[in-house]
Amino acid sequence: MFYNKDDEFFKLLGDKISQVTPKQPTNGDWASFDKAYRAHKQANKKRKMVIFIWFSVLTVSLFGFYAIYSNKNTHNQVNIVETTENKEIAKSEVRPTPLEIDTKTEITTPRIVKNKTKLTPNKDAVTSLNDKQRIQKFKVKSNNSTFRNESNIANHNTFNRTDSQYELIKNYSDVTILASSNKALGLSEPQFISIQNKKLFKTEIYSVNTNSAKNETIKIKGKLKVNLAYAELGYLLQSNVYKQFNHSNDLFFNGVGAKAGLQIGNNWSLNFGLSALFFNQTKINKNAFVTTEKHIESIDTTIKYNAFYKRLMMQIDTVMSERNVEHQTNSSYQNSVAFYNLPIEIRYQLGNEKRGVYGALGVTGTVVYQLETKIQNIGLVNETSQSNNNYQLLFAPTLGVGAYQKLYHKWALNFSANFLKYINGSLHQPNTIQIQTGLKYNF
Amino acid sequence: MKDFTDQEIILGCIKEDSRFQRLFFDKYYSKMFAICIRFAKNEDEAKDILQEGFIKAFEGIKKFKTESSLSTWLSRIMINHAINYLKAKNKNSFLSISENEFLVPDLPDFDNELVKELSPDEALSLLQKLPDGYRTVVNLYAIEGLSHKQISQNLGISEGTSKSQLSKGRAILKKLVNSLNTYVL
């Protein structure tokens, strides 16, 4: 049998226990708790810092590794000069290109296709043309001095490729190409020598939508490239996150910031940064009070003979006056704080080399260091200065916009504004704005 | 010193102002200690639970919603933390006693008047003599007023286990009350 809440035994026992005299807190209890609480907070901060550092290192390592790996694979680019005799090549007719690339050969990407530039004939590159054949010339730039000679380029690196030749090459593997004779592949002697000597490998740079002959859309294969795209250096202003110090000098604090961006797509970049901001918070309390001071204006002393008492008597008459004196003391509280911001952002950019705009989304890690606290009582000549080692680790989702204007060569004037909302910490104003102006260098 | 409202104290604690934290601590210390001591085996254990409970409260005070009372909110934190503390302390043995273990026969002719004879401190001392699992269930049921369903949800046990633990706890307590009175006489 089980008992319900009306169980008399538990009711009586509960009543008795609730009558236990409550223990009052002592200073020792608070001191003990305060110590434990501070130790707990310190441990928490350290843990967060370690997590943040590991996260940052991991992120940077991942992207760094990816950037290096990706660079290695996309270092070779193809520079394609597409020609016809008198007419433009229909884009739909461009076929997958079985280019074979030496790892030491520098080839630039077919920007002509990517940028949808109008294709124009290059008469210099073609010596003879068959109107019925669509000929594409591929000029391969090489570091090898042998191939820098224009004639050599014509002989070894430039070859005419017909559709039938392409079809032949397409069906063979790299190994087969290297092992086979030029005749078997239907290649001319210079083409075959070029392939064999330079150990070229087959690579498709772009593909063409061949579903319809009228479809002129050329799709660039989404090969992700990661390159160091730009670096920024600038002067930074950040709105005060301690709004209780509503002092005109404390509306913003300033510093310097630097960012570097990795290109991860056509318009996309991933940027990392570091900025340091220092500022002094100052709060001045003006205290005024009035004291009343008494002054003796005059003292009249008269010595007279008193007949009743038969003695000399001295009479002193004093005239007093009161005066109010106003006193003023200033006490100032000064706090030196350093902010170290570590933003990680994804940026989408619209524009060209001359000018453009961008939007950014990311997260900012901020380490706030309280450097020094100084309390000064002017008038009482009392000054207390304390060095602090307190730091706080804050995180803020970041949303930003920016613009740049080319100045000279690869340098551009850059302006960006970010909105940050700190999601932890004890800031009085967790919403803050950052404005950065400076220079941008495009790699 | 000026009397601050709960709202002001909460705001001060959110800003991590140690003066307001001290006020908060002093204001609720007694009440929270009374809760902790019921769950704990002794005063030292109660202080540990209380300290850690207050740390959790200060960390979570930003999430406190003003619709509920601060005292109720803090009590919930203390009770939850006390349960977690005891669970961590008895990793494998907390509430895992089998049905046949600790078979204590109920005392049908137990005179409830004996409980009235106890002093408050004696009653608390008897409660503290119970094993952690029994004491927790008895606390939650008899003093905090939770139903068996609520206890089962809080402790992650079945309702049957909760009822069983309560029954055994009650039997042990009655035996202890009896022995105490016998000893006194």
Coordinates of N, CA and C in Angstrom, one line a residue, chain A residues 4 42 54 162 182 190 229 266 278 285 387 419:
Chain A
N4 N -0.5 8.7 0.1 CA -0.7 9.9 -0.7 C -0.2 11.1 0.2
Q42 N 36.8 32.4 -13.6 CA 38.1 32.4 -14.3 C 38.3 31.1 -15.1
W54 N 41.2 27.2 -30.2 CA 41.1 25.9 -31.0 C 40.3 26.1 -32.2
T162 N 40.4 19.7 -84.6 CA 39.1 19.6 -85.3 C 38.2 18.8 -84.3
N182 N 51.3 8.8 -82.5 CA 50.5 9.9 -82.9 C 49.5 9.5 -84.0
P190 N 53.7 17.5 -84.3 CA 54.0 18.4 -83.2 C 53.0 18.3 -82.0
A229 N 43.0 37.0 -51.9 CA 42.5 38.0 -52.8 C 42.8 39.4 -52.5
N266 N 33.5 33.1 -57.3 CA 33.6 34.3 -58.2 C 33.4 35.6 -57.4
F278 N 41.9 50.8 -28.3 CA 42.2 51.2 -27.0 C 41.4 52.4 -26.6
N285 N 32.8 63.1 -11.6 CA 31.7 63.5 -10.7 C 32.0 64.8 -10.1
S387 N 46.2 48.2 -11.5 CA 46.4 47.5 -12.7 C 45.6 46.2 -12.7
F419 N 27.8 46.0 -38.1 CA 27.0 46.0 -36.9 C 27.2 44.7 -36.2

